[in-house]
XYZ file of C-alpha atoms in Angstrom:
499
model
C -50.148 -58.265 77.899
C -48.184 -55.088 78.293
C -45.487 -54.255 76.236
C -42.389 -52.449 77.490
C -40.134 -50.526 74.555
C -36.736 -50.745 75.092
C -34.011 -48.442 73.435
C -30.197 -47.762 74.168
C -27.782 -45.043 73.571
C -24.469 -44.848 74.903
C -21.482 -43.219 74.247
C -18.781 -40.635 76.644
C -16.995 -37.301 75.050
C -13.957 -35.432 75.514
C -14.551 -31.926 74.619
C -11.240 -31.683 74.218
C -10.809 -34.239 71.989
C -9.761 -32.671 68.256
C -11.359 -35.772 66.493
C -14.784 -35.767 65.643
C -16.847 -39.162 66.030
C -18.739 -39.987 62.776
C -22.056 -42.351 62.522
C -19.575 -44.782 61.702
C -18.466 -44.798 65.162
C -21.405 -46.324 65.988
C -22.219 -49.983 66.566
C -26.390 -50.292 65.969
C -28.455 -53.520 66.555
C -32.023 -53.172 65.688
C -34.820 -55.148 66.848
C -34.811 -58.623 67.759
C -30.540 -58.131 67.819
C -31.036 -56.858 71.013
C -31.860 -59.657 72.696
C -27.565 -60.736 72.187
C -27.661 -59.209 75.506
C -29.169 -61.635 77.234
C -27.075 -63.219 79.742
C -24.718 -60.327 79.907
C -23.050 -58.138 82.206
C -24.768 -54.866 80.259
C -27.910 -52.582 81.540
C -29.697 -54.522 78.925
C -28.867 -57.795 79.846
C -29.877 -56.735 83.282
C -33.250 -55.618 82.165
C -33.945 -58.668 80.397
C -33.533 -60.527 83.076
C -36.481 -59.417 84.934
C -38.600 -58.587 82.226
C -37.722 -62.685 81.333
C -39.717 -63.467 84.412
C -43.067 -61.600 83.768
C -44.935 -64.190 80.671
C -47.244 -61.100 81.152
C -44.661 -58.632 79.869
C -43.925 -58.225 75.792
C -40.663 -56.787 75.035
C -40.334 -54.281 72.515
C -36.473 -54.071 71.143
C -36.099 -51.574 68.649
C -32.667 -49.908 68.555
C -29.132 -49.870 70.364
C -26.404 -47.543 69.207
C -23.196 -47.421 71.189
C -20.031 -45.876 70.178
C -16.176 -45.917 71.686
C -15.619 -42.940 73.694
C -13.765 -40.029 71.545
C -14.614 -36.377 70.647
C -18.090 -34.682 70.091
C -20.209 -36.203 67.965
C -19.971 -34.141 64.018
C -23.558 -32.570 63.182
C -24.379 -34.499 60.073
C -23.389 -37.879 61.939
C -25.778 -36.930 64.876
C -28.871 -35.803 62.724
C -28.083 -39.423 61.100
C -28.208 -40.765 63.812
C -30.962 -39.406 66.246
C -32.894 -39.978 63.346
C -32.377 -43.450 62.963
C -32.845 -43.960 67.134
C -36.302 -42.164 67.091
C -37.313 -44.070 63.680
C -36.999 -46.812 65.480
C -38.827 -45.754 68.464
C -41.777 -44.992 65.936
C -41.830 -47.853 64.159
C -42.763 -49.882 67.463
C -44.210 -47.395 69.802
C -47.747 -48.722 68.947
C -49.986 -48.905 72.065
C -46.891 -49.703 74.737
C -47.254 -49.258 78.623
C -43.591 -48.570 79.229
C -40.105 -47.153 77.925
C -36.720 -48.400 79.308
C -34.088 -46.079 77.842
C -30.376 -47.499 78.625
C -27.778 -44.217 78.042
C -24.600 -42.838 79.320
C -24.961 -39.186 79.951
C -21.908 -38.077 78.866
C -22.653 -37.455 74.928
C -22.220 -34.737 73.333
C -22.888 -33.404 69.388
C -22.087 -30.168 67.662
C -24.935 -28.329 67.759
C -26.337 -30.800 70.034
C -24.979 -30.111 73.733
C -27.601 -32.664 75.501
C -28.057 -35.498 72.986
C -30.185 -37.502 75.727
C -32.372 -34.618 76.658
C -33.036 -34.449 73.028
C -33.659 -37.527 72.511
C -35.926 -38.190 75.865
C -38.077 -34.780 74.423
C -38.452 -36.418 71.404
C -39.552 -40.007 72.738
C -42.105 -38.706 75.225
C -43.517 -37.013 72.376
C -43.335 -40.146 70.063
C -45.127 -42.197 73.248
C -47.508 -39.406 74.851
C -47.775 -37.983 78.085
C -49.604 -41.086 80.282
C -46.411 -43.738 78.907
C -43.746 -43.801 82.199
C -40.585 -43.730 81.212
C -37.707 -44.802 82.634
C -33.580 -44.326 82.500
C -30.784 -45.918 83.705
C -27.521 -43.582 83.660
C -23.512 -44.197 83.980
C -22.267 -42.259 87.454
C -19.927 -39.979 84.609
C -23.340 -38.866 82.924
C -24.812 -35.423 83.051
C -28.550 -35.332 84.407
C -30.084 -32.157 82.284
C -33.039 -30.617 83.111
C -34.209 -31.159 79.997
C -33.736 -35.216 80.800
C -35.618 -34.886 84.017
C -38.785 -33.398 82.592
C -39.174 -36.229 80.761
C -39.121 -39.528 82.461
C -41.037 -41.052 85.850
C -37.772 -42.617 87.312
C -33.631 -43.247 86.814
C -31.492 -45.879 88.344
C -27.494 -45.013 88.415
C -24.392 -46.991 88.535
C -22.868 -47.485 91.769
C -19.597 -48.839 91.601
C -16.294 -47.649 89.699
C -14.694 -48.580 88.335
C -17.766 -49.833 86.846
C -18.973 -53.843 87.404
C -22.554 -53.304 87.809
C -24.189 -52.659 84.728
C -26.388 -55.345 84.828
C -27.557 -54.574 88.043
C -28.364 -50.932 87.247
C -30.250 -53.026 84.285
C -32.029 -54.792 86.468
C -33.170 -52.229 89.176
C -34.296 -49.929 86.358
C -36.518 -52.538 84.928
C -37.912 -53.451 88.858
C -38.423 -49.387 88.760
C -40.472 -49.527 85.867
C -42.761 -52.365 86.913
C -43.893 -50.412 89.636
C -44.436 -47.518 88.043
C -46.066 -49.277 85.687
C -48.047 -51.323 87.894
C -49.740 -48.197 90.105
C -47.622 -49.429 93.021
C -45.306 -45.983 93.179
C -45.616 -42.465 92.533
C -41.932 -41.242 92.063
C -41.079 -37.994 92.762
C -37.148 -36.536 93.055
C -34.785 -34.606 94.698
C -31.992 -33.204 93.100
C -29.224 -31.296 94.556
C -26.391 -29.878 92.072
C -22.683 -29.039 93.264
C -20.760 -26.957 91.701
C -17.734 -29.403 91.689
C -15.543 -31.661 89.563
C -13.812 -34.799 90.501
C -11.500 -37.164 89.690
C -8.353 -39.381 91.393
C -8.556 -42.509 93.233
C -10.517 -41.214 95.954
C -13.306 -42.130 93.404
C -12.848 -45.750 93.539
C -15.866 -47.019 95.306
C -14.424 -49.914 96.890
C -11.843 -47.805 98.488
C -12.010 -44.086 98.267
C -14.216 -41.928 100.330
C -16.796 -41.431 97.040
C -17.522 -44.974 97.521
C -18.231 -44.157 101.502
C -20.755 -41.956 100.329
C -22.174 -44.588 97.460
C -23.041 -46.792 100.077
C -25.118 -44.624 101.803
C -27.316 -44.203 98.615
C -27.182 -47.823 98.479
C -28.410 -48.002 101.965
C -31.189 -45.752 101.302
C -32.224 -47.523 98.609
C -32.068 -51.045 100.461
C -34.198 -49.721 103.632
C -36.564 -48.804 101.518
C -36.430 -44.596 102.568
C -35.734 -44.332 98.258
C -36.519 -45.851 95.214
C -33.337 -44.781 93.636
C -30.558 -42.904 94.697
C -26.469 -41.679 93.376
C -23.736 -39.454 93.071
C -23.203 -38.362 89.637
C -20.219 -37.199 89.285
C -20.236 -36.076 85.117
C -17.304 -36.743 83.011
C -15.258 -33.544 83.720
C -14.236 -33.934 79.750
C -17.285 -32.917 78.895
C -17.570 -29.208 78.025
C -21.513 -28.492 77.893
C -23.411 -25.889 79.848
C -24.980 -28.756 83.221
C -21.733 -30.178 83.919
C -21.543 -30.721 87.513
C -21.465 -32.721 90.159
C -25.145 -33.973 91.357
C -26.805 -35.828 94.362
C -30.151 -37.775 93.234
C -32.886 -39.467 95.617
C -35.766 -40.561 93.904
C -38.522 -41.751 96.513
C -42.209 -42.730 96.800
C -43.523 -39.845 97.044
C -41.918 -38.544 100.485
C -40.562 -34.904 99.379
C -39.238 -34.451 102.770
C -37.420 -37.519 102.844
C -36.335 -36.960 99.141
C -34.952 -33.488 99.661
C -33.571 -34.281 103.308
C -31.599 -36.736 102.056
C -30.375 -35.289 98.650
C -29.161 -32.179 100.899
C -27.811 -34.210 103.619
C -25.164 -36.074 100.797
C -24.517 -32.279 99.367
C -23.043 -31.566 102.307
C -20.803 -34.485 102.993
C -19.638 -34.621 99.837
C -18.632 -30.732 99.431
C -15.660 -30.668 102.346
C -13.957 -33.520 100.599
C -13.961 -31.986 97.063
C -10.157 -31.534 97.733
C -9.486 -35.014 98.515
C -11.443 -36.072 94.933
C -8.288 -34.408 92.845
C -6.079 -36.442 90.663
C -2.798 -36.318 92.426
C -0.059 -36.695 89.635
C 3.508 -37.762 89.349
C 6.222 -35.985 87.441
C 6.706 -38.562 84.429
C 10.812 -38.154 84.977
C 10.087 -38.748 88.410
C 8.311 -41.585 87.898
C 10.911 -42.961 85.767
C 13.847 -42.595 87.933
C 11.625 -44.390 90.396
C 10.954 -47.416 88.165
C 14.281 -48.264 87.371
C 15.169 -48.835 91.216
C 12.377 -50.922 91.591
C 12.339 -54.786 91.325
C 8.662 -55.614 91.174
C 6.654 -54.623 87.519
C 4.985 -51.134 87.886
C 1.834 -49.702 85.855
C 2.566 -46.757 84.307
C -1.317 -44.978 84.193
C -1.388 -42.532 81.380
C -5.216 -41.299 82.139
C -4.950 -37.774 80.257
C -4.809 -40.255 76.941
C -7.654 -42.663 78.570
C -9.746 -44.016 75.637
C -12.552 -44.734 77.714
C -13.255 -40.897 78.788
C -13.101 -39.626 75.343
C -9.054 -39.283 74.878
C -7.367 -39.963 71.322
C -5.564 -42.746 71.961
C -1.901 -41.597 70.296
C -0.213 -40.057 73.029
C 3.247 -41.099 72.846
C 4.704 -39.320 75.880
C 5.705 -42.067 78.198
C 7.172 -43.796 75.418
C 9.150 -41.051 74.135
C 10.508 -40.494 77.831
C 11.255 -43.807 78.510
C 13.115 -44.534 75.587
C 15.049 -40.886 75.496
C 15.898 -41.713 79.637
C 17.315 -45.363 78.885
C 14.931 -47.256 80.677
C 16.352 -50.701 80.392
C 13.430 -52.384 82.061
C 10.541 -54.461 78.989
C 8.035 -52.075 78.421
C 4.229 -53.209 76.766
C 2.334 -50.605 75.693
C -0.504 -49.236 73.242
C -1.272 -46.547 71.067
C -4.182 -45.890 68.211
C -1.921 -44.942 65.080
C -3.319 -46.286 61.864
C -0.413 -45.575 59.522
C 1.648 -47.232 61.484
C -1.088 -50.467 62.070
C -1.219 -50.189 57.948
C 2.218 -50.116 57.169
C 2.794 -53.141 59.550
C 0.011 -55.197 57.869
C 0.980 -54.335 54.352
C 5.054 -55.533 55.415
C 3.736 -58.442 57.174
C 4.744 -60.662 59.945
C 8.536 -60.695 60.609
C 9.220 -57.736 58.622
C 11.350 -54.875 60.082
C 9.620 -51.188 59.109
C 10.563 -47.661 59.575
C 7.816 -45.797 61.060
C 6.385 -42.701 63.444
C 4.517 -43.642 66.255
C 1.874 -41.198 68.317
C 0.678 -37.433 66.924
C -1.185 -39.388 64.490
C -4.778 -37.852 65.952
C -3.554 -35.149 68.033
C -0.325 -33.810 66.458
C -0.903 -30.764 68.810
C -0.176 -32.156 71.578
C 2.177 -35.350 70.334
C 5.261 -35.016 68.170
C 5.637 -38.070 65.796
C 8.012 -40.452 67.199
C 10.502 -42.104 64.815
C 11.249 -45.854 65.431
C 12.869 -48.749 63.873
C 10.466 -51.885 64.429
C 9.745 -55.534 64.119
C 6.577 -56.817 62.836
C 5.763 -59.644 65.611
C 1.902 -60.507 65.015
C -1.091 -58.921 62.847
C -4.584 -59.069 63.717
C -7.838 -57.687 63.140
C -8.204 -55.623 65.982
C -11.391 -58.028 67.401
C -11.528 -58.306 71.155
C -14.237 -58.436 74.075
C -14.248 -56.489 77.208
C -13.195 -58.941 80.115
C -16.247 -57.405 82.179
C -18.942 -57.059 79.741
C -18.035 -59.197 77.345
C -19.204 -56.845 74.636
C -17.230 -56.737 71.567
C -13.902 -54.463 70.382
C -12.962 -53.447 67.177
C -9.986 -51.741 66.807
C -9.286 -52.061 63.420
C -6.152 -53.314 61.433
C -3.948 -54.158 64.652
C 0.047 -55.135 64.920
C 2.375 -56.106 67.786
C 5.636 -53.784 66.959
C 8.728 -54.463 68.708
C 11.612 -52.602 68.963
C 15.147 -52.356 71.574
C 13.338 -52.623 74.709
C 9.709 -52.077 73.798
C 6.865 -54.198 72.913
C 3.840 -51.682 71.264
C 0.387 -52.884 70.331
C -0.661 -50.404 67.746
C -4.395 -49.872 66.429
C -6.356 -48.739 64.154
C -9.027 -47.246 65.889
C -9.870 -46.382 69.275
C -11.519 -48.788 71.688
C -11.757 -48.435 75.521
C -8.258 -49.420 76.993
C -10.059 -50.107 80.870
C -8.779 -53.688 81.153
C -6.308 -56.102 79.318
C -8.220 -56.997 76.109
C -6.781 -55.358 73.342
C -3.096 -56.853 75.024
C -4.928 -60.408 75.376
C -6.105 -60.310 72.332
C -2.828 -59.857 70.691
C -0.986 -61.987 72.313
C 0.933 -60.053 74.999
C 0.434 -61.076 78.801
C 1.113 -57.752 81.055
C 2.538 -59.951 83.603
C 5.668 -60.928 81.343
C 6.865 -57.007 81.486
C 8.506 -54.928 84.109
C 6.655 -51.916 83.468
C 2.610 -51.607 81.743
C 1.261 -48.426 80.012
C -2.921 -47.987 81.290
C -4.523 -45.829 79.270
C -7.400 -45.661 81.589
C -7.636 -43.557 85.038
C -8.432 -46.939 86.792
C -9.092 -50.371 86.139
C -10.743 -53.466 88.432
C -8.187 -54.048 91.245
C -6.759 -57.532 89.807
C -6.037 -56.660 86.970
C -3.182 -54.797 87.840
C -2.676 -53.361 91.082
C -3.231 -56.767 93.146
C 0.567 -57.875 91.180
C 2.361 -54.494 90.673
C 4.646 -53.163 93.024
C 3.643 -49.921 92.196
C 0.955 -48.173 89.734
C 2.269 -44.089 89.314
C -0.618 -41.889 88.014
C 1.870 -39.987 85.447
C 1.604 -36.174 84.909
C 1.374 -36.062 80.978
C -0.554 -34.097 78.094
C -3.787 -35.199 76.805
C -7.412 -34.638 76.161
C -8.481 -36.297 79.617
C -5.873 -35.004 81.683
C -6.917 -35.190 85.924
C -5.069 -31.239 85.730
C -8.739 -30.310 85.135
C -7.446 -26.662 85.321
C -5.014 -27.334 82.268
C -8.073 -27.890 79.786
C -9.731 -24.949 79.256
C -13.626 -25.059 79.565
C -15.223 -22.674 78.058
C -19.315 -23.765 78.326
C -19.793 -25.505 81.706
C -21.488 -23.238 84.525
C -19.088 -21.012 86.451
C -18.028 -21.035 89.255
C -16.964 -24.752 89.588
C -14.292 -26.056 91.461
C -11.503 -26.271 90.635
C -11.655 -24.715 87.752
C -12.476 -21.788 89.886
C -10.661 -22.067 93.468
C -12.946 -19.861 95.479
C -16.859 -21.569 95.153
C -19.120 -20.551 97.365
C -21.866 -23.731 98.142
C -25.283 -24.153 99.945
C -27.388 -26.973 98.845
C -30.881 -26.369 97.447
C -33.071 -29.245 96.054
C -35.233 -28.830 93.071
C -38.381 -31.419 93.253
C -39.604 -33.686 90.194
C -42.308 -35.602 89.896
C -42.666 -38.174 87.771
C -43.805 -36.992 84.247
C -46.775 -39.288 84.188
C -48.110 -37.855 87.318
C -47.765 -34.383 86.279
């Protein structure tokens, strides 16, 4: 029987996020506690799924470790934790014939600039050089070099905002089979551009990033590659590889893998400029709101919780509130004084309290308010998609003149309506929404809202990529750097078991 060792490790930085994250950021399942995926929309669940199938394939579960988006990762809480990861990878690496390694991409530790590379060095050592490895990666993750050496194959997402986890699962695990099973010989192409993207344009079912998607889709369906994506990094994260990347993985064809890794290069450089965030003055967008009839969405992605943001911007409310907006607001922000001194007054009770600045006082002044106590909770949601569990701490509904403000604890990805859900506030019953999240799934709020501005506001995930201020990424780099010269070039990999 062979026996497959499975291992996850996921979480997305902002560089420019002032807040470390702590091993107590982390949510870790060992063993057998992985199999709570099964049945799930996750790349585990996914993987399960088909390994379910094969009565000739043991399962070896030994360690999952996700963590909320937020800033780099403090040294002492990733030497904890890499640690504890490849201690589990020991303990049940005995005589296995495969590794499935579920991660992000987008991590990032001080000291540690490539957690995943590190960790991928360390588990091919751990498993030896004839054990094929292979990774599944989010389209916002950062393919290393150092990652590449390591493994025989990848599978990517392919959709964003992101539904197909457990399909990336899935085709990772079918990946691994083969390699497995002698059928395929990867080898890959990869072409880096020096480029970073954001704005809708990215939305795959719409934007012209999605047009492109679907031809690695294609590719992979007709059989010309085993795997193939765009991956676009998360432009949030400062480390030295951050780029833009085209990857075709085939059987063996180098001609065919570089042809087409060059061939998407190219039509994805000329329309760089159309992959921008494209912003709207926040008093603009204001003055606009108020004429309207319809409820708008108010997207406040430079604060987006899910790319590594803090969580306690307060700028929209502080405008809306100083320009009279009479329209019901519903909001949220990640302010744990605020969360505590609601809990400790209890339901009912009015308090005096600051809201926002709480993590980033930098960039948010405290904002003084007056509020009602309307609910309490414990801050215990699940993702609408995934279904995979929130916990964002001690959380209360505070309500004051116009506004209605769900206020946590802790930060917790904002990327659909959970967090309001769970607390009792429907996004539907308000004239204007506050998104802390560049996009979400269509229905969830543009298929109802009149309007959804992308707002023009400070934060640590701001689409003004400019306004940031990298410092470690490779330079040139659009549009960082206006004036980037490009010509594609493919580097070839073969798979590290055939080396």
């Amino acid at each position: 029987m062979a026996k497959i060792l499975i291992l996850d490790c996921k979480q997305e930085v902002s560089s420019f996020n002032p807040l470390l994250s702590e091993y107590e950021n982390f949510h870790i399942a060992h063993g057998d506690a992985l199999y709570s995926h099964r049945g799930l929309n996750t790349e585990l669940g996914g993987a399960f799924s088909v390994f379910d199938q094969h009565p000739d394939i043991a399962v070896v579960p030994t360690i999952a470790a996700r963590a909320g988006s937020a800033g780099l990762v403090s040294a002492e809480g990733w030497s904890r934790l890499s640690a504890e990861i490849l201690d589990a990878v020991r303990a049940g690496a005995d005589r296995i014939d495969g590794v499935y390694a579920s991660m992000h991409g987008a991590m990032g530790a001080v000291g540690e600039l490539d957690p995943e590379g590190y960790l991928l060095a360390e588990v091919r050592k751990i498993v030896g050089p004839d054990v094929p490895i292979v990774l599944s990666l989010d389209l916002h993750g950062i393919l290393t070099e150092r990652m590449l050496q390591q493994i025989d194959g990848l599978t990517l997402y392919h959709t964003y905002p992101h539904v197909d986890f457990g399909d990336t699962g899935a085709r990772a695990a079918r990946l691994l089979l083969s390699v497995m099973n002698g059928e395929v010989k990867p080898v890959a192409a990869r072409v880096v551009v020096p480029a970073l993207v954001r704005g809708d344009e990215l939305i795959t079912g719409t934007g012209c990033y999605g047009d492109l998607i679907r031809e690695c889709q294609r590719i992979e369906r007709d059989g010309s590659a085993l795997a193939a994506g765009i991956m676009i990094g998360n432009p949030f994260t400062d480390v030295p590889e951050l780029c833009t990347q085209v990857i075709v993985q085939t059987d063996g064809d180098v001609a065919t893998a570089e042809t087409e890794a060059k061939r998407l290069a190219n039509e994805f450089w000329p329309q760089r400029f159309r992959m921008q965030g494209k912003l709207i003055a926040l008093d603009r967008a204001i003055a606009q709101a108020r004429t309207m009839t319809g409820p708008v969405v108010f997207t406040d992605a430079a604060d987006a919780t899910s790319s590594g943001a803090t969580g306690d911007s307060n700028a929209i409310l502080a405008a809306l509130r100083s320009a009279g907006y009479p329209g019901r607001v519903l909001a949220q922000i990640v302010d744990p004084a605020a969360a505590a001194t609601a809990h400790k007054a209890g339901v009912g009770a009015t308090i005096s309290v600051t809201l926002g600045g709480a993590i980033d006082p930098a960039r948010y002044k405290p904002m003084e308010t007056t509020a009602r106590v309307a609910s309490l909770s414990d801050g215990q949601s699940r993702l609408e998609t995934m279904k995979t569990e929130l916990d964002a701490g001690l959380t209360a509904v505070l309500v004051f003149d116009n506004f209605t403000v769900v206020v946590m604890s802790k930060s917790v990805s904002l990327f659909d309506r959970a967090m309001y859900y769970s607390s009792g506030c429907n996004p539907v019953d308000f004239d204007l929404v506050v998104v802390k999240s560049p996009h979400t799934e269509f229905h969830m709020y543009d298929a109802w809202v009149e309007k959804n501005f992308n707002i023009d506001a400070p934060g640590a995930t701001s689409a003004d990529l400019p306004s940031l201020g990298h410092s470690i990424c490779a330079r040139p780099i659009y549009p960082l750097d206006p004036d980037v010269e490009f010509r594609p070039k493919a580097t070839i990999y073969t798979a590290a078991t055939q080396r």
